[in-house]
């Protein structure tokens, strides 16, 4: 409880002190939870290596003695993926995020902002590895999440454009053009158009819609 109070108030050193005591003195049923909370504080304090060790300890303990089909285990996977991302180990992060997402959806957990952020990281990781068929599914899911949460705002348009680009990489010309045309039609903010118009033009060029690309570039310049 003391660790929780200090964590909430941002007193990380005191929080770590009490969580460490809890970890060392915890009974078997509470060891993984103590490691989880300690790892969470380390991650908030930008100590990814220390956080990763604690999260992995909790994960391995649950795998040996507990139930992996739980919200706790799912949360651990998500945080381990976050740690690898902080360490810029993107392939490792993606390797953890994918089973995290699978378990998250199997447990039917509420899709909050953390879920949305990780879906974007998964999509980007798959794109970087040129796993375009998987990436387009994740970008499509991200677009829908943003639309449901915030409406058709600038972030929605960015996700729409990204989905169109991946469709273009896959040679899905019709799908890419439909999404691009929608993004252009929805964009009523002139200042935002200058920030994403050039990217839209490049995607039109990718799918050999050179007239549409030229029209956008003329508006920009």
mmCIF file of N, CA and C in Angstrom, residues 59 63 72-82 96-97 99-100 103 118:
data_model
loop_
_atom_site.group_PDB
_atom_site.id
_atom_site.type_symbol
_atom_site.label_atom_id
_atom_site.label_comp_id
_atom_site.label_asym_id
_atom_site.label_seq_id
_atom_site.Cartn_x
_atom_site.Cartn_y
_atom_site.Cartn_z
ATOM 1 N N UNK A 59 6.759 -12.631 -15.266
ATOM 2 C CA UNK A 59 6.254 -13.442 -16.382
ATOM 3 C C UNK A 59 6.663 -14.904 -16.215
ATOM 4 N N UNK A 63 4.329 -18.209 -15.614
ATOM 5 C CA UNK A 63 4.383 -19.328 -16.561
ATOM 6 C C UNK A 63 4.649 -20.653 -15.855
ATOM 7 N N UNK A 72 -3.356 -9.992 -15.726
ATOM 8 C CA UNK A 72 -2.022 -9.709 -15.207
ATOM 9 C C UNK A 72 -0.945 -10.137 -16.196
ATOM 10 N N UNK A 73 -1.068 -11.359 -16.708
ATOM 11 C CA UNK A 73 -0.072 -11.860 -17.654
ATOM 12 C C UNK A 73 -0.091 -11.027 -18.939
ATOM 13 N N UNK A 74 -1.281 -10.658 -19.364
ATOM 14 C CA UNK A 74 -1.422 -9.820 -20.558
ATOM 15 C C UNK A 74 -0.733 -8.472 -20.348
ATOM 16 N N UNK A 75 -0.951 -7.875 -19.188
ATOM 17 C CA UNK A 75 -0.322 -6.593 -18.865
ATOM 18 C C UNK A 75 1.197 -6.716 -18.860
ATOM 19 N N UNK A 76 1.696 -7.829 -18.346
ATOM 20 C CA UNK A 76 3.143 -8.062 -18.328
ATOM 21 C C UNK A 76 3.712 -8.096 -19.745
ATOM 22 N N UNK A 77 3.039 -8.806 -20.632
ATOM 23 C CA UNK A 77 3.499 -8.860 -22.023
ATOM 24 C C UNK A 77 3.544 -7.459 -22.633
ATOM 25 N N UNK A 78 2.497 -6.683 -22.388
ATOM 26 C CA UNK A 78 2.459 -5.329 -22.920
ATOM 27 C C UNK A 78 3.612 -4.480 -22.413
ATOM 28 N N UNK A 79 3.889 -4.565 -21.121
ATOM 29 C CA UNK A 79 4.968 -3.771 -20.530
ATOM 30 C C UNK A 79 6.348 -4.260 -20.979
ATOM 31 N N UNK A 80 6.493 -5.567 -21.164
ATOM 32 C CA UNK A 80 7.768 -6.085 -21.677
ATOM 33 C C UNK A 80 8.008 -5.550 -23.088
ATOM 34 N N UNK A 81 6.957 -5.545 -23.898
ATOM 35 C CA UNK A 81 7.073 -4.952 -25.229
ATOM 36 C C UNK A 81 7.457 -3.486 -25.158
ATOM 37 N N UNK A 82 6.878 -2.755 -24.198
ATOM 38 C CA UNK A 82 7.209 -1.338 -24.019
ATOM 39 C C UNK A 82 8.680 -1.160 -23.649
ATOM 40 N N UNK A 96 6.972 -9.586 -28.812
ATOM 41 C CA UNK A 96 6.175 -9.639 -27.585
ATOM 42 C C UNK A 96 4.794 -9.025 -27.782
ATOM 43 N N UNK A 97 4.733 -7.941 -28.540
ATOM 44 C CA UNK A 97 3.449 -7.265 -28.742
ATOM 45 C C UNK A 97 2.413 -8.148 -29.442
ATOM 46 N N UNK A 99 1.815 -11.589 -29.367
ATOM 47 C CA UNK A 99 1.047 -12.444 -28.448
ATOM 48 C C UNK A 99 0.278 -11.634 -27.407
ATOM 49 N N UNK A 100 0.802 -10.448 -27.037
ATOM 50 C CA UNK A 100 0.046 -9.569 -26.134
ATOM 51 C C UNK A 100 -1.308 -9.229 -26.751
ATOM 52 N N UNK A 103 -3.743 -12.245 -26.797
ATOM 53 C CA UNK A 103 -4.317 -12.525 -25.487
ATOM 54 C C UNK A 103 -5.288 -11.425 -25.066
ATOM 55 N N UNK A 118 -0.126 0.814 -28.674
ATOM 56 C CA UNK A 118 0.615 -0.413 -29.005
ATOM 57 C C UNK A 118 0.231 -0.952 -30.375
#
